[in-house]
Tab-separated table of C-alpha atoms in Angstrom:
chain	number	residue	atom	x	y	z
A	1	UNK	CA	201.897	153.550	-11.621
A	2	UNK	CA	203.887	152.936	-8.282
A	3	UNK	CA	204.488	149.384	-9.358
A	4	UNK	CA	206.037	150.712	-12.546
A	5	UNK	CA	208.196	153.233	-10.852
A	6	UNK	CA	209.579	150.525	-8.328
A	7	UNK	CA	210.547	148.582	-11.543
A	8	UNK	CA	213.134	151.266	-12.749
A	9	UNK	CA	216.057	153.143	-11.854
A	10	UNK	CA	214.341	156.694	-11.201
A	11	UNK	CA	214.257	158.067	-7.732
A	12	UNK	CA	210.955	157.826	-6.163
A	13	UNK	CA	209.366	161.066	-5.102
A	14	UNK	CA	208.547	161.651	-1.310
A	15	UNK	CA	205.033	161.093	-1.998
A	16	UNK	CA	205.833	157.861	-3.519
A	17	UNK	CA	208.440	156.972	-0.610
A	18	UNK	CA	205.679	157.562	1.792
A	19	UNK	CA	203.057	155.480	0.216
A	20	UNK	CA	205.635	152.385	-0.854
A	21	UNK	CA	206.277	152.497	3.221
A	22	UNK	CA	202.661	152.695	3.929
A	23	UNK	CA	201.985	149.761	1.221
A	24	UNK	CA	204.959	147.519	2.954
A	25	UNK	CA	203.537	148.319	6.496
A	26	UNK	CA	199.963	146.834	5.215
A	27	UNK	CA	201.408	143.998	3.918
A	28	UNK	CA	203.391	143.029	6.977
A	29	UNK	CA	200.310	143.463	8.911
A	30	UNK	CA	198.652	140.812	6.954
A	31	UNK	CA	201.703	138.276	7.509
A	32	UNK	CA	201.559	136.311	10.675
A	33	UNK	CA	203.138	137.607	13.818
A	34	UNK	CA	206.775	136.106	13.869
A	35	UNK	CA	206.863	136.014	17.529
A	36	UNK	CA	203.809	133.844	17.819
A	37	UNK	CA	204.958	131.130	15.489
A	38	UNK	CA	207.927	129.767	17.886
A	39	UNK	CA	205.541	130.114	20.764
A	40	UNK	CA	202.982	127.924	19.042
A	41	UNK	CA	205.940	125.707	18.172
A	42	UNK	CA	207.199	125.592	21.754
A	43	UNK	CA	203.519	124.646	22.976
A	44	UNK	CA	203.244	121.796	20.823
A	45	UNK	CA	206.957	120.514	21.738
A	46	UNK	CA	206.093	120.861	25.533
A	47	UNK	CA	202.789	118.633	24.723
A	48	UNK	CA	205.129	116.210	22.836
A	49	UNK	CA	207.700	116.103	25.698
A	50	UNK	CA	204.884	115.609	28.504
A	51	UNK	CA	203.394	112.866	26.410
A	52	UNK	CA	207.091	111.151	26.277
A	53	UNK	CA	207.416	111.808	29.987
A	54	UNK	CA	204.219	110.003	30.634
A	55	UNK	CA	205.389	107.081	28.690
A	56	UNK	CA	208.556	107.292	30.235
A	57	UNK	CA	206.584	107.114	34.030
A	58	UNK	CA	204.237	104.199	32.699
A	59	UNK	CA	207.102	102.207	31.790
A	60	UNK	CA	208.728	102.818	35.123
A	61	UNK	CA	211.780	104.222	32.969
A	62	UNK	CA	213.230	106.478	36.011
A	63	UNK	CA	216.615	107.181	34.083
A	64	UNK	CA	214.424	108.857	31.298
A	65	UNK	CA	212.290	110.623	33.519
A	66	UNK	CA	215.197	111.860	35.304
A	67	UNK	CA	216.518	113.127	31.674
A	68	UNK	CA	213.334	115.189	31.265
A	69	UNK	CA	213.414	116.692	34.694
A	70	UNK	CA	216.787	117.804	34.240
A	71	UNK	CA	215.372	119.391	30.946
A	72	UNK	CA	212.718	121.350	33.215
A	73	UNK	CA	209.984	119.262	32.083
A	74	UNK	CA	208.220	118.666	35.358
A	75	UNK	CA	205.801	115.836	36.718
A	76	UNK	CA	202.239	117.404	36.949
A	77	UNK	CA	199.901	115.974	39.712
A	78	UNK	CA	198.425	113.609	37.228
A	79	UNK	CA	201.728	112.114	36.002
A	80	UNK	CA	202.975	112.273	39.535
A	81	UNK	CA	199.802	109.740	40.513
A	82	UNK	CA	200.521	107.801	37.531
A	83	UNK	CA	203.940	107.229	38.978
A	84	UNK	CA	202.908	106.029	41.786
A	85	UNK	CA	200.491	103.453	40.505
A	86	UNK	CA	203.515	102.397	38.367
A	87	UNK	CA	205.727	101.769	41.378
A	88	UNK	CA	202.954	99.925	43.024
A	89	UNK	CA	202.644	97.624	40.064
A	90	UNK	CA	206.406	97.161	40.017
A	91	UNK	CA	206.577	96.229	43.677
A	92	UNK	CA	203.825	93.509	43.267
A	93	UNK	CA	205.085	92.010	39.929
A	94	UNK	CA	208.372	91.631	41.724
A	95	UNK	CA	206.688	90.022	44.732
A	96	UNK	CA	204.742	87.625	42.621
A	97	UNK	CA	207.636	86.530	40.817
A	98	UNK	CA	209.788	86.331	43.779
A	99	UNK	CA	212.488	88.478	42.339
A	100	UNK	CA	214.501	91.379	43.701
A	101	UNK	CA	213.037	94.926	43.642
A	102	UNK	CA	214.489	97.155	40.041
A	103	UNK	CA	216.526	99.928	41.214
A	104	UNK	CA	213.926	102.217	39.179
A	105	UNK	CA	211.562	101.779	42.160
A	106	UNK	CA	213.464	103.798	44.541
A	107	UNK	CA	214.379	106.267	41.611
A	108	UNK	CA	210.752	107.069	40.902
A	109	UNK	CA	209.809	107.283	44.529
A	110	UNK	CA	212.376	109.866	45.011
A	111	UNK	CA	210.767	111.740	41.946
A	112	UNK	CA	207.601	111.180	43.398
A	113	UNK	CA	208.678	112.989	46.621
A	114	UNK	CA	210.374	115.749	44.845
A	115	UNK	CA	206.925	116.304	42.791
A	116	UNK	CA	204.745	115.988	46.001
A	117	UNK	CA	206.389	119.040	48.054
A	118	UNK	CA	206.388	121.260	44.795
A	119	UNK	CA	202.763	120.754	44.438
A	120	UNK	CA	202.190	121.349	47.922
A	121	UNK	CA	204.241	124.330	47.800
A	122	UNK	CA	202.963	125.872	44.681
A	123	UNK	CA	199.542	124.634	44.040
A	124	UNK	CA	197.748	124.605	47.597
A	125	UNK	CA	197.246	126.853	50.540
A	126	UNK	CA	199.464	127.194	53.837
A	127	UNK	CA	198.172	128.929	56.904
A	128	UNK	CA	201.152	129.742	59.060
A	129	UNK	CA	201.256	131.195	62.309
A	130	UNK	CA	204.702	132.316	63.585
A	131	UNK	CA	205.172	131.723	67.467
A	132	UNK	CA	207.762	132.125	70.142
A	133	UNK	CA	209.639	129.089	71.006
A	134	UNK	CA	209.259	128.317	74.510
A	135	UNK	CA	210.841	125.671	77.242
A	136	UNK	CA	210.429	124.964	81.056
A	137	UNK	CA	211.782	128.111	82.879
A	138	UNK	CA	214.988	127.628	84.873
A	139	UNK	CA	214.049	125.784	88.541
A	140	UNK	CA	213.223	127.694	91.633
A	141	UNK	CA	211.351	126.561	94.779
A	142	UNK	CA	207.847	127.664	93.247
A	143	UNK	CA	208.873	126.480	89.856
A	144	UNK	CA	209.891	122.958	91.375
A	145	UNK	CA	206.358	122.777	93.098
A	146	UNK	CA	204.385	123.780	90.110
A	147	UNK	CA	206.616	121.168	88.084
A	148	UNK	CA	205.772	118.158	90.456
A	149	UNK	CA	202.230	119.319	90.259
A	150	UNK	CA	202.318	119.283	86.216
A	151	UNK	CA	203.741	115.776	86.267
A	152	UNK	CA	201.072	114.274	88.498
A	153	UNK	CA	198.153	116.349	87.114
A	154	UNK	CA	197.324	116.888	83.543
A	155	UNK	CA	195.161	119.662	83.849
A	156	UNK	CA	198.143	121.442	85.529
A	157	UNK	CA	200.004	121.445	82.208
A	158	UNK	CA	199.375	124.964	81.230
A	159	UNK	CA	200.858	126.058	84.728
A	160	UNK	CA	204.202	125.106	84.099
A	161	UNK	CA	206.503	128.122	84.266
A	162	UNK	CA	208.110	128.930	81.015
A	163	UNK	CA	210.883	130.829	79.045
A	164	UNK	CA	211.645	131.751	75.765
A	165	UNK	CA	213.808	129.308	73.987
A	166	UNK	CA	213.873	126.167	72.319
A	167	UNK	CA	215.082	122.906	74.325
A	168	UNK	CA	215.383	120.633	71.525
A	169	UNK	CA	217.188	117.987	73.475
A	170	UNK	CA	220.263	116.091	71.967
A	171	UNK	CA	219.107	117.912	68.524
A	172	UNK	CA	219.641	120.493	65.889
A	173	UNK	CA	216.242	122.473	65.869
A	174	UNK	CA	215.525	125.772	63.992
A	175	UNK	CA	215.475	128.804	66.209
A	176	UNK	CA	212.070	130.000	64.699
A	177	UNK	CA	208.714	128.134	65.676
A	178	UNK	CA	205.243	127.820	64.209
A	179	UNK	CA	201.871	126.293	63.553
A	180	UNK	CA	200.809	125.564	59.914
A	181	UNK	CA	197.768	124.146	58.819
A	182	UNK	CA	197.327	122.852	55.116
A	183	UNK	CA	193.629	122.555	54.157
A	184	UNK	CA	194.540	119.925	51.131
A	185	UNK	CA	197.585	118.333	52.284
A	186	UNK	CA	196.503	115.303	50.707
A	187	UNK	CA	194.284	115.199	47.510
A	188	UNK	CA	191.180	113.434	47.758
A	189	UNK	CA	192.642	110.113	45.921
A	190	UNK	CA	195.537	110.143	48.168
A	191	UNK	CA	193.465	109.879	51.447
A	192	UNK	CA	190.507	107.590	50.076
A	193	UNK	CA	190.232	104.390	52.613
A	194	UNK	CA	188.403	102.720	50.018
A	195	UNK	CA	191.669	102.765	47.945
A	196	UNK	CA	194.078	102.376	50.720
A	197	UNK	CA	191.556	100.559	53.628
A	198	UNK	CA	194.705	99.575	55.745
A	199	UNK	CA	195.013	103.418	56.616
A	200	UNK	CA	192.653	103.173	59.071
A	201	UNK	CA	194.935	101.103	61.343
A	202	UNK	CA	198.051	101.564	59.937
A	203	UNK	CA	201.659	100.819	62.080
A	204	UNK	CA	204.949	99.672	60.330
A	205	UNK	CA	205.208	97.147	62.981
A	206	UNK	CA	202.188	94.834	61.264
A	207	UNK	CA	202.627	94.677	57.883
A	208	UNK	CA	202.454	91.306	56.814
A	209	UNK	CA	198.727	91.448	55.362
A	210	UNK	CA	198.858	95.167	54.221
A	211	UNK	CA	198.820	95.744	50.519
A	212	UNK	CA	202.046	97.279	49.031
A	213	UNK	CA	199.699	100.232	47.725
A	214	UNK	CA	198.770	101.351	51.530
A	215	UNK	CA	202.558	100.938	52.897
A	216	UNK	CA	203.710	102.848	49.875
A	217	UNK	CA	200.969	105.561	50.438
A	218	UNK	CA	201.697	105.805	54.205
A	219	UNK	CA	205.279	106.257	53.490
A	220	UNK	CA	204.836	108.660	50.821
A	221	UNK	CA	202.504	110.824	53.315
A	222	UNK	CA	205.295	110.712	55.850
A	223	UNK	CA	208.117	111.655	53.406
A	224	UNK	CA	205.904	114.646	52.509
A	225	UNK	CA	205.587	115.940	55.978
A	226	UNK	CA	209.285	115.483	56.710
A	227	UNK	CA	210.214	117.177	53.405
A	228	UNK	CA	207.640	120.074	54.470
A	229	UNK	CA	209.344	120.269	57.729
A	230	UNK	CA	212.574	120.777	56.214
A	231	UNK	CA	211.637	123.174	53.987
A	232	UNK	CA	209.582	125.223	56.786
A	233	UNK	CA	212.263	125.228	59.344
A	234	UNK	CA	215.309	125.369	57.176
A	235	UNK	CA	216.743	122.216	57.889
A	236	UNK	CA	218.995	120.110	55.909
A	237	UNK	CA	216.888	117.296	55.054
A	238	UNK	CA	219.150	114.500	56.228
A	239	UNK	CA	218.581	115.980	59.770
A	240	UNK	CA	215.118	115.215	60.433
A	241	UNK	CA	214.010	111.626	60.676
A	242	UNK	CA	210.532	110.287	61.684
A	243	UNK	CA	210.705	109.007	65.395
A	244	UNK	CA	206.948	107.503	65.290
A	245	UNK	CA	204.117	107.474	62.575
A	246	UNK	CA	200.743	105.348	62.985
A	247	UNK	CA	197.020	105.771	62.148
A	248	UNK	CA	194.951	106.387	65.036
A	249	UNK	CA	191.232	105.973	65.717
A	250	UNK	CA	189.051	107.877	68.075
A	251	UNK	CA	185.533	106.674	68.945
A	252	UNK	CA	182.641	108.279	70.703
A	253	UNK	CA	182.057	106.802	73.859
A	254	UNK	CA	185.513	105.114	74.398
A	255	UNK	CA	188.268	105.709	76.945
A	256	UNK	CA	191.915	106.812	75.391
A	257	UNK	CA	194.098	103.949	75.634
A	258	UNK	CA	197.337	106.171	74.535
A	259	UNK	CA	199.322	106.125	71.438
A	260	UNK	CA	200.326	103.564	68.814
A	261	UNK	CA	196.764	103.185	67.537
A	262	UNK	CA	194.527	102.665	70.513
A	263	UNK	CA	191.344	104.113	70.501
A	264	UNK	CA	189.880	107.012	72.830
A	265	UNK	CA	187.296	109.683	72.233
A	266	UNK	CA	189.826	112.625	73.284
A	267	UNK	CA	193.565	113.775	73.937
A	268	UNK	CA	194.229	115.691	77.106
A	269	UNK	CA	196.190	118.836	76.933
A	270	UNK	CA	199.730	118.303	76.416
A	271	UNK	CA	203.409	119.224	74.981
A	272	UNK	CA	204.692	116.730	72.451
A	273	UNK	CA	208.375	117.324	73.457
A	274	UNK	CA	207.466	116.736	77.325
A	275	UNK	CA	205.945	113.531	76.169
A	276	UNK	CA	209.254	112.351	74.575
A	277	UNK	CA	211.881	114.568	74.541
A	278	UNK	CA	213.110	113.740	71.071
A	279	UNK	CA	209.768	114.548	69.721
A	280	UNK	CA	211.060	117.896	67.788
A	281	UNK	CA	208.555	118.605	65.302
A	282	UNK	CA	204.801	117.184	65.029
A	283	UNK	CA	202.093	116.368	62.501
A	284	UNK	CA	198.651	115.406	62.659
A	285	UNK	CA	196.924	114.295	59.223
A	286	UNK	CA	193.259	113.906	58.803
A	287	UNK	CA	191.616	111.065	57.354
A	288	UNK	CA	187.827	111.884	58.256
A	289	UNK	CA	185.796	115.189	57.884
A	290	UNK	CA	184.259	116.790	61.212
A	291	UNK	CA	180.609	117.275	60.454
A	292	UNK	CA	180.423	114.115	57.835
A	293	UNK	CA	182.164	111.376	59.889
A	294	UNK	CA	182.102	112.902	63.123
A	295	UNK	CA	181.153	115.351	65.632
A	296	UNK	CA	183.364	117.381	68.116
A	297	UNK	CA	186.805	116.541	68.676
A	298	UNK	CA	188.221	119.805	67.277
A	299	UNK	CA	192.258	120.014	67.521
A	300	UNK	CA	193.002	122.908	69.878
A	301	UNK	CA	196.205	124.956	70.584
A	302	UNK	CA	195.955	126.232	73.687
A	303	UNK	CA	197.997	129.597	74.649
A	304	UNK	CA	198.336	131.993	77.611
A	305	UNK	CA	196.008	134.791	77.147
A	306	UNK	CA	197.818	138.553	76.356
A	307	UNK	CA	196.202	141.772	77.138
A	308	UNK	CA	194.656	141.985	73.615
A	309	UNK	CA	192.919	138.501	74.351
A	310	UNK	CA	191.396	139.705	77.842
A	311	UNK	CA	189.998	142.849	76.257
A	312	UNK	CA	188.363	141.036	73.260
A	313	UNK	CA	186.797	138.462	75.878
A	314	UNK	CA	185.383	141.470	77.926
A	315	UNK	CA	183.762	142.686	74.669
A	316	UNK	CA	182.340	139.587	73.394
A	317	UNK	CA	181.439	138.467	76.845
A	318	UNK	CA	177.663	138.244	76.221
A	319	UNK	CA	178.322	136.179	72.933
A	320	UNK	CA	179.965	133.458	75.036
A	321	UNK	CA	177.926	130.076	75.723
A	322	UNK	CA	177.271	128.755	79.066
A	323	UNK	CA	180.054	126.774	80.100
A	324	UNK	CA	180.364	124.131	82.551
A	325	UNK	CA	182.848	124.599	85.667
A	326	UNK	CA	185.439	122.268	83.929
A	327	UNK	CA	185.555	124.122	80.692
A	328	UNK	CA	185.378	127.454	83.028
A	329	UNK	CA	188.459	125.994	84.730
A	330	UNK	CA	190.135	125.147	81.628
A	331	UNK	CA	189.736	128.407	79.839
A	332	UNK	CA	190.541	130.952	82.534
A	333	UNK	CA	193.475	132.652	81.337
A	334	UNK	CA	193.921	130.765	78.062
A	335	UNK	CA	193.299	131.481	74.691
A	336	UNK	CA	192.033	128.449	72.553
A	337	UNK	CA	192.482	128.250	69.033
A	338	UNK	CA	190.529	125.419	67.255
A	339	UNK	CA	191.077	123.678	64.013
A	340	UNK	CA	188.053	121.861	62.528
A	341	UNK	CA	189.396	118.537	60.748
A	342	UNK	CA	188.796	117.806	57.150
A	343	UNK	CA	189.857	114.752	55.221
A	344	UNK	CA	193.346	115.490	53.608
A	345	UNK	CA	194.106	118.334	55.877
A	346	UNK	CA	197.241	118.405	57.798
A	347	UNK	CA	198.769	120.385	60.996
A	348	UNK	CA	202.030	120.772	61.111
A	349	UNK	CA	204.191	122.539	64.249
A	350	UNK	CA	207.229	122.667	66.380
A	351	UNK	CA	206.695	120.289	69.349
A	352	UNK	CA	208.039	122.618	72.120
A	353	UNK	CA	205.998	124.261	74.746
A	354	UNK	CA	204.924	127.054	72.389
A	355	UNK	CA	202.376	124.459	70.914
A	356	UNK	CA	200.396	122.927	73.880
A	357	UNK	CA	197.313	121.351	72.220
A	358	UNK	CA	194.764	119.096	72.946
A	359	UNK	CA	191.798	117.358	71.205
A	360	UNK	CA	188.438	117.850	72.404
A	361	UNK	CA	185.968	115.048	73.177
A	362	UNK	CA	184.223	113.400	70.003
A	363	UNK	CA	180.367	113.422	70.429
A	364	UNK	CA	179.280	110.920	67.650
A	365	UNK	CA	180.909	108.956	65.238
A	366	UNK	CA	184.490	107.693	64.215
A	367	UNK	CA	187.578	109.942	63.230
A	368	UNK	CA	190.766	108.541	61.683
A	369	UNK	CA	194.119	110.431	61.974
A	370	UNK	CA	197.905	109.946	61.317
A	371	UNK	CA	199.926	111.140	64.141
A	372	UNK	CA	203.768	111.698	63.070
A	373	UNK	CA	206.801	112.737	65.315
A	374	UNK	CA	210.069	113.801	64.137
A	375	UNK	CA	213.379	114.277	65.542
A	376	UNK	CA	216.737	115.963	64.784
A	377	UNK	CA	218.668	113.473	67.234
A	378	UNK	CA	221.279	112.501	64.953
A	379	UNK	CA	222.055	108.361	64.435
A	380	UNK	CA	225.181	107.330	65.835
A	381	UNK	CA	227.528	105.934	63.192
A	382	UNK	CA	227.790	102.852	65.221
A	383	UNK	CA	223.886	101.938	65.004
A	384	UNK	CA	224.957	101.448	61.174
A	385	UNK	CA	228.019	99.634	61.929
A	386	UNK	CA	225.803	96.919	63.791
A	387	UNK	CA	223.399	96.547	61.163
A	388	UNK	CA	223.627	93.076	59.249
A	389	UNK	CA	223.383	95.722	55.971
A	390	UNK	CA	224.704	99.288	56.858
A	391	UNK	CA	224.252	102.264	54.893
A	392	UNK	CA	223.189	101.942	51.134
A	393	UNK	CA	225.771	102.473	48.488
A	394	UNK	CA	223.883	102.093	45.510
A	395	UNK	CA	220.439	102.406	43.961
A	396	UNK	CA	220.073	98.460	44.055
A	397	UNK	CA	221.195	98.742	47.965
A	398	UNK	CA	218.330	101.184	48.284
A	399	UNK	CA	215.792	98.900	46.571
A	400	UNK	CA	216.759	95.982	48.702
A	401	UNK	CA	216.161	98.205	51.871
A	402	UNK	CA	212.682	99.048	50.467
A	403	UNK	CA	212.119	95.203	49.943
A	404	UNK	CA	213.616	93.917	53.042
A	405	UNK	CA	212.302	96.940	55.602
A	406	UNK	CA	208.910	97.498	54.082
A	407	UNK	CA	207.587	95.332	51.442
A	408	UNK	CA	208.436	91.968	52.020
A	409	UNK	CA	205.243	90.848	53.429
A	410	UNK	CA	207.024	88.472	55.567
A	411	UNK	CA	205.535	86.564	58.993
A	412	UNK	CA	207.749	88.081	62.083
A	413	UNK	CA	207.331	88.036	65.419
A	414	UNK	CA	207.111	90.813	67.392
A	415	UNK	CA	210.557	91.456	68.640
A	416	UNK	CA	211.714	91.054	64.960
A	417	UNK	CA	209.054	93.675	63.702
A	418	UNK	CA	210.609	95.909	66.487
A	419	UNK	CA	213.766	95.578	65.076
A	420	UNK	CA	213.038	95.916	61.752
A	421	UNK	CA	211.073	99.400	62.067
A	422	UNK	CA	213.917	100.451	64.257
A	423	UNK	CA	216.110	99.965	61.335
A	424	UNK	CA	213.663	101.383	58.889
A	425	UNK	CA	213.649	104.863	60.823
A	426	UNK	CA	217.341	105.235	61.096
A	427	UNK	CA	217.712	104.451	57.476
A	428	UNK	CA	214.800	106.808	56.018
A	429	UNK	CA	216.414	109.484	54.618
A	430	UNK	CA	219.075	106.879	52.881
A	431	UNK	CA	215.873	105.253	51.594
A	432	UNK	CA	213.742	108.290	50.812
A	433	UNK	CA	216.701	110.524	49.177
A	434	UNK	CA	218.933	109.817	46.227
A	435	UNK	CA	222.649	109.057	46.402
A	436	UNK	CA	223.569	112.304	45.749
A	437	UNK	CA	221.911	113.747	48.825
A	438	UNK	CA	223.302	110.811	51.358
């Protein structure tokens, strides 16, 4: 009856109108949700775009990858890893054919570095402790005597008179200081020493027999640290450069032989900025896990105790283990904050006296780590003028720097290696950032 009435011109009664509305609503309820159709379509479109992005990555088509990124299609961790190995393949192919590096190599590396930082900041845990920046106090008679003792006695390092503030000699540091722990700074595949065997003893001074994959992965790690520091401390990326980075091996039962990759079973209490005035920000990346690869050797921040710490010690006094006289002296008036190293973790911190630290003795096994030190001291323009090839002016120039300063695998004298590494570190930002950021 309703259908018949809808077919003629007779006005519907109130009941008929109500019935019509209910019937239409019932029909609409059976139809698909109009809002869900574009969403399904968008999902399918995103999947197709991701597949196209992956195809561009595998082909090392950095220009096309750039276009995808500009449209908001980002590289996930799997795609970023694929991009890295596409770069390795391109580098090895160019070397085998004795050809220049394609400009797509640095372009793709820049995309990888951007993606690495985004993954770190959005997908992984960061444990931050803000601390008051500290520097040596103004000199007086008592302070001078304690300073001399500090110079000649490592155990007196903690007794140096300090005052709030950031020394940051000749640099442009942030006013804020902190210490940061990233439990998963590197993924498992990024810290695998079967994949990258030369990570065990890497130094930029000896690259002739080192695989391109390891050179690129080590550089990728250091650049990830640099970008993390710039983000954490609000620094312009161009103002922070690596001053030193190398792999370090710690072996139970050996004697420490200093930095630069030497073996040693502990690191005495120290401040990085006191070791080198140009060290403004520091990092240690771990390539071994405590309890699996080695025993002992905590990384320890060593701070003065405050009143709350003293009260806590008195409360827990009966729970403390019996200590040697040496440890008693070491702990007196101090608050020790240990970090238990695991493979892929990193500790990043400001290098001033607010972050005095030490590495406890390794009792068994072998530990591998990567110490990195960064400066905010600017490179004099004259230094670039004195180089055979100065600052890069094109992506092709950047590719040439990557080849000649990192990936050429040529035989060098020690003096030649030192000169190359010095130029590498001064040009680091120009190699690791796109021209638009120079």
